[in-house]
mmCIF file of C-alpha atoms and ligand atoms in Angstrom:
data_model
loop_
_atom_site.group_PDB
_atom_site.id
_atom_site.type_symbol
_atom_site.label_atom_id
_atom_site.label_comp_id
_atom_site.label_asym_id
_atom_site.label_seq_id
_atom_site.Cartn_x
_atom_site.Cartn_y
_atom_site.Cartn_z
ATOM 1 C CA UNK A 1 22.856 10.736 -6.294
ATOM 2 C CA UNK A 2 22.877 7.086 -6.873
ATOM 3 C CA UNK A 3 19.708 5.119 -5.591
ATOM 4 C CA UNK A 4 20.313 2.511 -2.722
ATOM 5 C CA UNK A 5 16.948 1.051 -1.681
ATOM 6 C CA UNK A 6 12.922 0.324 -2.845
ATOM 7 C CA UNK A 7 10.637 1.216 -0.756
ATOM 8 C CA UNK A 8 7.348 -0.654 -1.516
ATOM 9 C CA UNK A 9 4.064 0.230 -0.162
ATOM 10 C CA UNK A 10 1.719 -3.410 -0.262
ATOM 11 C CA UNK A 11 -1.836 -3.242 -0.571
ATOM 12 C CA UNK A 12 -2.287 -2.232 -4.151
ATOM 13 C CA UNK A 13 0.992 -2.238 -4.860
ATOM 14 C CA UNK A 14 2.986 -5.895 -4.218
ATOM 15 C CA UNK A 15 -0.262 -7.261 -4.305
ATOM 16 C CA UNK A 16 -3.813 -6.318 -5.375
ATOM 17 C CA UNK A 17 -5.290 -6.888 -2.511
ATOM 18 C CA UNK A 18 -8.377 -5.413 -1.788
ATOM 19 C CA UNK A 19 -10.964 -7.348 -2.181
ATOM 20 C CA UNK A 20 -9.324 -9.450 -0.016
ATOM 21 C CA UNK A 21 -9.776 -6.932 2.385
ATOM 22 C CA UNK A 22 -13.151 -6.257 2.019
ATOM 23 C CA UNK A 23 -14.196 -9.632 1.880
ATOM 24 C CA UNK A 24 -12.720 -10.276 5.014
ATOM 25 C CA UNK A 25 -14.286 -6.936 6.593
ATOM 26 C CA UNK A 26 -17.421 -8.296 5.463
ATOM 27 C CA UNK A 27 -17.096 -11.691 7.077
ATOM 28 C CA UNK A 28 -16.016 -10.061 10.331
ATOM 29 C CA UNK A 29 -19.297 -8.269 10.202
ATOM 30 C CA UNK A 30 -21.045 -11.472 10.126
ATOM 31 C CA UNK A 31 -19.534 -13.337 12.336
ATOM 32 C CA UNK A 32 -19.723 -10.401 15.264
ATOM 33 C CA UNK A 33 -23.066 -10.121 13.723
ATOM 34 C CA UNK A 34 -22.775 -6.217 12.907
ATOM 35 C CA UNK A 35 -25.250 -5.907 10.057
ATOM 36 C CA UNK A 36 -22.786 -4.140 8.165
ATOM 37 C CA UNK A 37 -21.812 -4.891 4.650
ATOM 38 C CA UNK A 38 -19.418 -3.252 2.517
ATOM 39 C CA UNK A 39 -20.211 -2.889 -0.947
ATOM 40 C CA UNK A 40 -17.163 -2.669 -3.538
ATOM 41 C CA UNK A 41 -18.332 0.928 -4.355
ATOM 42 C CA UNK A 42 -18.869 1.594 -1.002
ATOM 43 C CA UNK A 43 -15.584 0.086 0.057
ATOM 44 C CA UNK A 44 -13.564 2.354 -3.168
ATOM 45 C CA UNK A 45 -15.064 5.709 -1.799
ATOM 46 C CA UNK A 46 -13.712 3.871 2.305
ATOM 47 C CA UNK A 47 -10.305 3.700 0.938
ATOM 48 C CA UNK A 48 -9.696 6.918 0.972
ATOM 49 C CA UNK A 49 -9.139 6.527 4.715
ATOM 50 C CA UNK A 50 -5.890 4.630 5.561
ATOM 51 C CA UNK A 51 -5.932 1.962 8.183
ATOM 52 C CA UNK A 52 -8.827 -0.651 8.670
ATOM 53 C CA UNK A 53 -9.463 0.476 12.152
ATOM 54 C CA UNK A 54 -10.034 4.103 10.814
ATOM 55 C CA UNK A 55 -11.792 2.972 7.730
ATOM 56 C CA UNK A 56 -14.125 1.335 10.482
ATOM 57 C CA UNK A 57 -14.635 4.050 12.882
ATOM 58 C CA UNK A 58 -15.043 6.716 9.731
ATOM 59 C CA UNK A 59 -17.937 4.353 8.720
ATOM 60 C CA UNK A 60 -19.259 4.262 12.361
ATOM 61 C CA UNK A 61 -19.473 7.960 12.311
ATOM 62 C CA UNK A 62 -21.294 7.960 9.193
ATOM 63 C CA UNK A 63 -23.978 5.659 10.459
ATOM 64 C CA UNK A 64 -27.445 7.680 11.622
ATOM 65 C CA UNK A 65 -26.658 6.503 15.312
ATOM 66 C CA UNK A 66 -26.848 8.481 18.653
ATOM 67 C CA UNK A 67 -23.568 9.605 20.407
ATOM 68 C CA UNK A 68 -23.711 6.954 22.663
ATOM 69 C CA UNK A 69 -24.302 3.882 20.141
ATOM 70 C CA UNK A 70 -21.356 5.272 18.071
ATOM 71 C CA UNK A 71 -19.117 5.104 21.149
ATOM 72 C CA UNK A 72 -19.853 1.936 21.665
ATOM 73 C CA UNK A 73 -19.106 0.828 18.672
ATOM 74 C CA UNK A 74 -16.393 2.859 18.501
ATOM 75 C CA UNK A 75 -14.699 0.332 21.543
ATOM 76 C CA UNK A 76 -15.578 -2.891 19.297
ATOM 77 C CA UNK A 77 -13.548 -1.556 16.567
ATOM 78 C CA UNK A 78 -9.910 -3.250 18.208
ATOM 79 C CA UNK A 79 -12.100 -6.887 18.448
ATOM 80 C CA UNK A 80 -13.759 -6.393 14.426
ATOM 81 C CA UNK A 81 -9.956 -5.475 13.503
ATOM 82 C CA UNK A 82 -8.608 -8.543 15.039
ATOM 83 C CA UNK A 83 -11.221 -11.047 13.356
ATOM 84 C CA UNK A 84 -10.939 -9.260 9.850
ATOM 85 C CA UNK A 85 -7.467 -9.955 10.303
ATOM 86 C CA UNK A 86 -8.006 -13.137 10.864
ATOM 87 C CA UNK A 87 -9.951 -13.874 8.107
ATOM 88 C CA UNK A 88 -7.653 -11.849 5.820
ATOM 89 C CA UNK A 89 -4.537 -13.804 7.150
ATOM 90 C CA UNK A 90 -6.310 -17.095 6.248
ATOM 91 C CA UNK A 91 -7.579 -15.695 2.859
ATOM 92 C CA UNK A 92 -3.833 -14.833 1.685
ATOM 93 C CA UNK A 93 -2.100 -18.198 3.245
ATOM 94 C CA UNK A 94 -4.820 -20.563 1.362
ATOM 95 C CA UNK A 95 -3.410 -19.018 -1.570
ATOM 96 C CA UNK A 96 -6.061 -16.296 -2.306
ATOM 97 C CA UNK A 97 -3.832 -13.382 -3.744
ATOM 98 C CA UNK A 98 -0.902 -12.941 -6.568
ATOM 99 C CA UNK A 99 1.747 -10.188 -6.480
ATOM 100 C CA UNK A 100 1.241 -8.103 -9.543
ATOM 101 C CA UNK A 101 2.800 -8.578 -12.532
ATOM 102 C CA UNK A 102 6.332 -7.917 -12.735
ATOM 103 C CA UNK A 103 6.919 -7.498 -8.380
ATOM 104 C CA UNK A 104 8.488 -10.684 -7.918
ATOM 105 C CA UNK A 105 11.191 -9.699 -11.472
ATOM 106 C CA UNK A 106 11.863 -6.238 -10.258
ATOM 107 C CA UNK A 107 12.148 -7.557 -6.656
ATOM 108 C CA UNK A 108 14.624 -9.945 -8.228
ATOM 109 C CA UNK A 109 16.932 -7.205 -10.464
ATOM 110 C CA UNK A 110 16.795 -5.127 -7.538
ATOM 111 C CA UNK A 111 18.468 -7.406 -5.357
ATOM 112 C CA UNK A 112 20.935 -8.355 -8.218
ATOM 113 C CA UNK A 113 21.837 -4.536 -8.811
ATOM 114 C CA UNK A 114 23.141 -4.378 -4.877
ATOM 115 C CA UNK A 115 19.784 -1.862 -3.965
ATOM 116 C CA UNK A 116 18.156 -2.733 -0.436
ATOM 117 C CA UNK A 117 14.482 -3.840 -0.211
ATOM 118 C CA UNK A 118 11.973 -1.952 1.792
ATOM 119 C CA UNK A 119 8.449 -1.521 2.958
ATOM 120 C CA UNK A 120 6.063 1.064 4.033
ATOM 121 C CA UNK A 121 2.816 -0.109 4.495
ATOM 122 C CA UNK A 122 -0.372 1.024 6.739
ATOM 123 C CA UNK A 123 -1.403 -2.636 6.986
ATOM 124 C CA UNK A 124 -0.624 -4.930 9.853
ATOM 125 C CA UNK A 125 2.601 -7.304 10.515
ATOM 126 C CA UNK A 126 0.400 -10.302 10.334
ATOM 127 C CA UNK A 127 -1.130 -9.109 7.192
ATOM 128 C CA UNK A 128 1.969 -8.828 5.336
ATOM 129 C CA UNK A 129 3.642 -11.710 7.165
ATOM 130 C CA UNK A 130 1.061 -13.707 5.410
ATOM 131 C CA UNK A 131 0.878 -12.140 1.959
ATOM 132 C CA UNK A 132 5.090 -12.417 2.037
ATOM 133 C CA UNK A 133 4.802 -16.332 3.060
ATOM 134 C CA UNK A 134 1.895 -17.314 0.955
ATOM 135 C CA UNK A 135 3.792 -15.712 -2.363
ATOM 136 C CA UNK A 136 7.316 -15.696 -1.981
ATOM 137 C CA UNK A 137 7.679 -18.360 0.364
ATOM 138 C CA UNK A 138 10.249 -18.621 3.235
ATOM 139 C CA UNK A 139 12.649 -15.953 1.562
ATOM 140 C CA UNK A 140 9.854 -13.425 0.981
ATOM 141 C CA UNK A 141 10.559 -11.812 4.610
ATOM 142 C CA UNK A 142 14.484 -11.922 4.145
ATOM 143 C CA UNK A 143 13.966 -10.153 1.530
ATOM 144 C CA UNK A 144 13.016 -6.791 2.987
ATOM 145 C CA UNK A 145 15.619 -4.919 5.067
ATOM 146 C CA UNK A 146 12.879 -2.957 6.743
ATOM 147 C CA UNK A 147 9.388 -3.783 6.867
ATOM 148 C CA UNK A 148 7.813 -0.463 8.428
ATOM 149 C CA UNK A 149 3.710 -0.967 8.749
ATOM 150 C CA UNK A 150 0.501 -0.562 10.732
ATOM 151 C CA UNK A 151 0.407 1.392 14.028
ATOM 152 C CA UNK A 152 4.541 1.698 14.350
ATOM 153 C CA UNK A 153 3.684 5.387 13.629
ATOM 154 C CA UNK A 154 0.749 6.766 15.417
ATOM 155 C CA UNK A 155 -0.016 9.012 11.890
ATOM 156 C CA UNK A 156 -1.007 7.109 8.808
ATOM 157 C CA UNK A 157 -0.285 7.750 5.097
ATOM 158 C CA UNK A 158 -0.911 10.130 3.848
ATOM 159 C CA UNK A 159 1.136 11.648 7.104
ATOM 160 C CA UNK A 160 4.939 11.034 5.857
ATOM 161 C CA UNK A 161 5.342 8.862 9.218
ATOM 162 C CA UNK A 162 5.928 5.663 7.860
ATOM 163 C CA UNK A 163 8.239 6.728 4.963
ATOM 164 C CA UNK A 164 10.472 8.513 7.313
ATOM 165 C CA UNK A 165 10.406 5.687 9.500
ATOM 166 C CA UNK A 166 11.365 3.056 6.505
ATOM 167 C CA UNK A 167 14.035 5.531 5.837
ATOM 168 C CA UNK A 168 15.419 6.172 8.939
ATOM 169 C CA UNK A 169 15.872 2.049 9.330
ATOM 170 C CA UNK A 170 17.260 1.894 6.262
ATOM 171 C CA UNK A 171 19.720 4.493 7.012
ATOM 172 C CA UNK A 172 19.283 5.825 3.634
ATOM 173 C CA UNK A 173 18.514 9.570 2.505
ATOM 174 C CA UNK A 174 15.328 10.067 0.695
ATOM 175 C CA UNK A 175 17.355 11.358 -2.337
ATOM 176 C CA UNK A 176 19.184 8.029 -2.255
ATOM 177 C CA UNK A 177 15.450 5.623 -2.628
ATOM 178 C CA UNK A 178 12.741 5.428 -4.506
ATOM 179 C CA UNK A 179 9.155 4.492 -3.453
ATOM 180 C CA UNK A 180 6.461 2.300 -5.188
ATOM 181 C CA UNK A 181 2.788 2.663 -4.550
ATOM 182 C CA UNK A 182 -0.392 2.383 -5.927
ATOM 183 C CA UNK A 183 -2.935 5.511 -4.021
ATOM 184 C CA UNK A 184 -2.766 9.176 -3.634
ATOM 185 C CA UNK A 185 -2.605 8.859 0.543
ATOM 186 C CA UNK A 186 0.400 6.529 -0.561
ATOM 187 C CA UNK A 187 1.904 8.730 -3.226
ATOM 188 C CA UNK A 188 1.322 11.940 -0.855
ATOM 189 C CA UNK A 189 3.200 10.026 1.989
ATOM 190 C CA UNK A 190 6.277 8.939 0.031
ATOM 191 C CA UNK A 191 6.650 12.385 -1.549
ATOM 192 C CA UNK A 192 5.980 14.161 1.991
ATOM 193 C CA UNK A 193 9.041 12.023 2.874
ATOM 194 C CA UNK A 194 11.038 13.430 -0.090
ATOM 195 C CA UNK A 195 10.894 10.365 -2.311
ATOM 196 C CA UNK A 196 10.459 9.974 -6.257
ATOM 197 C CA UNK A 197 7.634 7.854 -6.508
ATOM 198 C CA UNK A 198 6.229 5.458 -8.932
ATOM 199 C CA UNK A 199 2.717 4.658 -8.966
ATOM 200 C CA UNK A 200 1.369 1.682 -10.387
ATOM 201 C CA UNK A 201 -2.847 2.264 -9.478
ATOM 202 C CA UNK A 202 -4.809 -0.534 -9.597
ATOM 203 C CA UNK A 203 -9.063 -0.855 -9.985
ATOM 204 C CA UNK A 204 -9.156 0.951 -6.432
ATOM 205 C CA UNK A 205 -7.271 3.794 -7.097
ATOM 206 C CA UNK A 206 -6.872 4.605 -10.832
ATOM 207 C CA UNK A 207 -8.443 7.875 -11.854
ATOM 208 C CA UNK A 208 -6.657 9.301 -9.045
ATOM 209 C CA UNK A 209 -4.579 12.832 -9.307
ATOM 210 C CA UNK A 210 -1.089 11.444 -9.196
ATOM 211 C CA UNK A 211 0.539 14.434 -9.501
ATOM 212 C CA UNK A 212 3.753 14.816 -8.007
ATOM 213 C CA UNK A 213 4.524 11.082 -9.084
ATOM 214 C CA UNK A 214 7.970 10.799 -11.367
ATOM 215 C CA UNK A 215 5.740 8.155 -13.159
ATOM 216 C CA UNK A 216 2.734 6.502 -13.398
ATOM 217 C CA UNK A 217 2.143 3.004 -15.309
ATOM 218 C CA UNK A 218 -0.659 0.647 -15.247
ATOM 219 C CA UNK A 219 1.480 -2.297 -13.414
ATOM 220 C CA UNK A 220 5.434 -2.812 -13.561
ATOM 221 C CA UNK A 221 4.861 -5.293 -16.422
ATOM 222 C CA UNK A 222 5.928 -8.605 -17.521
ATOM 223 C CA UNK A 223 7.943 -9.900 -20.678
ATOM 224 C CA UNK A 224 4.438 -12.154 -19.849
ATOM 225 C CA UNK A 225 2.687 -9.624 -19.600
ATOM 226 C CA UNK A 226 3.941 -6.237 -21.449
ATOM 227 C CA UNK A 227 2.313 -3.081 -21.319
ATOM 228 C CA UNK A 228 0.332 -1.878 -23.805
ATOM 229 C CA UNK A 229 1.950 1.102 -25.827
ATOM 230 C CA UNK A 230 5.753 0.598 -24.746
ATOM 231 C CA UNK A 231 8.467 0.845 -25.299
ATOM 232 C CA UNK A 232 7.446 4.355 -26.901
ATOM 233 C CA UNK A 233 5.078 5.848 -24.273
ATOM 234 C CA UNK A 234 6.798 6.325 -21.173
ATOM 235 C CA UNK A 235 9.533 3.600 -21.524
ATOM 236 C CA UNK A 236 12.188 3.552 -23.762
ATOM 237 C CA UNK A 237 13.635 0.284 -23.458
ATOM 238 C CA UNK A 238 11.417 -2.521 -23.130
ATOM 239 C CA UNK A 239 7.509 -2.843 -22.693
ATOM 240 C CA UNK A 240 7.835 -3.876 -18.773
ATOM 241 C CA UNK A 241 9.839 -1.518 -16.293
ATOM 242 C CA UNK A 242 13.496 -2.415 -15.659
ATOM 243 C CA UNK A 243 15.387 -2.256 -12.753
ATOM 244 C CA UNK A 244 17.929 -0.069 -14.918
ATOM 245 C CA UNK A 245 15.398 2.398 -16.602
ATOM 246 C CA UNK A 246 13.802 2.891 -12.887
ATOM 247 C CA UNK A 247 17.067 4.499 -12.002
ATOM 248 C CA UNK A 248 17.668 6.214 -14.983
ATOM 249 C CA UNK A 249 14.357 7.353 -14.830
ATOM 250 C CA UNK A 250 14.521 8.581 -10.924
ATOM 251 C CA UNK A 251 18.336 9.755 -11.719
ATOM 252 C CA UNK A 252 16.994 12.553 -14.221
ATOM 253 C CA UNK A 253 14.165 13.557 -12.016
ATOM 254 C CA UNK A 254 13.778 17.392 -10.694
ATOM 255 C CA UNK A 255 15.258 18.396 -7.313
ATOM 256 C CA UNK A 256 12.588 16.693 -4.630
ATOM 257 C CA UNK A 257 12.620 19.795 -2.188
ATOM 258 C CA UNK A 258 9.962 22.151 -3.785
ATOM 259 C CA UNK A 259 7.830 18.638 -4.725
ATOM 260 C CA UNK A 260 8.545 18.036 -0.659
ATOM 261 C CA UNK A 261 7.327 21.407 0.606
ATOM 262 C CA UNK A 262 4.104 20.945 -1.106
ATOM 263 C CA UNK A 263 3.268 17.500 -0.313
ATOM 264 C CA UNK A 264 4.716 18.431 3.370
ATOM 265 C CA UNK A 265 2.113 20.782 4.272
ATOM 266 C CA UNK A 266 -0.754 18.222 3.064
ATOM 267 C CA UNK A 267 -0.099 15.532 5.525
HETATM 268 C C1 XBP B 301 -3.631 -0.038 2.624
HETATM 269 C C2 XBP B 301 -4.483 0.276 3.780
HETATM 270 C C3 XBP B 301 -4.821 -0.805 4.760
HETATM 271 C C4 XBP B 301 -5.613 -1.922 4.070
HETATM 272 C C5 XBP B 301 -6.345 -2.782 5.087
HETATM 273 O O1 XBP B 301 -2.322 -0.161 3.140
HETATM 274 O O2 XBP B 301 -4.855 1.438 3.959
HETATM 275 O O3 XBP B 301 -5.618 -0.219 5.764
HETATM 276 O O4 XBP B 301 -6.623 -1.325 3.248
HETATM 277 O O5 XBP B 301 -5.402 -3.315 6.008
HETATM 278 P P1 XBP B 301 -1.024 0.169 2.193
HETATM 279 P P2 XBP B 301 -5.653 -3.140 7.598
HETATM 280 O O6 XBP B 301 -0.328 1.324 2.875
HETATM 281 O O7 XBP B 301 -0.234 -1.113 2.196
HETATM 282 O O8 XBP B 301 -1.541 0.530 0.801
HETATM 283 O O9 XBP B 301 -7.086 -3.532 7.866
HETATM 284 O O10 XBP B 301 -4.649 -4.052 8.223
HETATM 285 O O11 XBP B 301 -5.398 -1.682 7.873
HETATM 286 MG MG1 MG B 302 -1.379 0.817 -1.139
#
């Protein structure tokens, strides 16, 4: 089956963009004076719940507060989303965040080989508005045939929701795209959704158990920035990952279905 769209995930994966994240948690705390503060440890272990506003309320329930106090809290979570926003929207258009290396180059062959661009992303509109603006510039939004994020689907990666959703958009068979992300919920999403997956990890997410994935690398790569032990190790053609070898790479992969059925029942 020949491949017809990407399907990118963002945070992590465009764009390492974390920290980003947490500083603007953390100034959203401040400002709504909260008396929380996320450490980056304590915001790694966080990320293994999708969505800010259930990262948040995860954390509330954590917190050695009575029933009522975590309720409460629980109802300021929709006001501490929008200001983190806010600050994370302002963060990314001053500037504040690259894409990784080699996103912009693949971005570019893939749209030169005829595929469709994609995303599926648990982060908001305005988020990714804003990351799309600030580093691709006016064309970074045309770019993307489908831009499937945040609460469009009521069940967050790792649920398959949002793949299937990018998918069904598209128009495209999972057999027929490949997805790019950087996390386990992400990875367990896309292959829920019957896609081969790359995963690129980044500081927040390597160590991870990517099985499953059709291949892992530290970052797409860059003639600027090649990887360290390719061509050889996983890539037989050049030290940064190619449009060309992607689909080679995806073409020779095992049947999805039994990969599906196992990720299916996790979400
Ligand atoms: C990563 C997430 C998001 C971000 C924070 O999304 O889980 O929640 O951490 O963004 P992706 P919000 O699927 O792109 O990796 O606060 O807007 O949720
Ligand atoms: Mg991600």
């Amino acid at each position: 089956m020949s491949i017809e769209a990407l399907v990118f995930d963002v945070d992590g994966t465009l764009a390492d963009t974390e920290e980003v994240h947490r500083m603007a948690f953390n100034l959203a705390f401040e400002e709504l004076g909260l008396g929380w503060h996320w450490t980056q440890a304590e915001y790694r272990s966080l990320l293994s719940v999708t969505g800010g506003k259930e990262r948040m309320k995860t954390y509330i329930d954590s917190l050695p507060l009575r029933a009522p106090e975590k309720k409460r809290l629980h109802e300021r979570v929709p006001e501490v989303h929008a200001a983190k926003t806010q600050h994370y929207t302002d963060m990314a258009r001053r500037g504040g965040i690259e894409l990784r290396p080699g996103v912009l180059r693949l971005l570019d062959e893939a749209q030169d080989a005829g595929l469709r661009l994609a995303i599926a992303s648990t982060t908001t509109a305005a988020n990714i508005d804003a990351l799309l603006q600030a580093t691709l510039g006016p064309r970074g939004l045309a770019m993307f045939d489908v831009i499937a994020c945040g609460d469009q689907v009521r069940a967050k990666k790792p649920a398959s929701d949002i793949y299937l959703l990018a998918l069904d958009t598209l128009g495209v068979p999972p057999e027929r795209a490949i997805a790019i992300e950087d996390s386990v919920n992400g990875l367990h999403s896309a292959l829920g959704a019957g896609l081969w997956t790359l995963v690129t990890p980044t500081f927040w997410t390597e160590g991870s158990d990517f099985s499953g994935a059709g291949l892992v690398l530290p970052s797409l790569g860059d003639p600027a920035q090649p990887l360290p032990g390719e061509p050889g190790g996983h890539l037989a053609s050049s030290a940064w990952l190619g449009i060309e070898e992607l689909l080679r790479l995806a073409s020779v992969a095992p049947p999805m279905n039994a990969v599906q059925a196992l990720y299916r029942e996790d979400s």
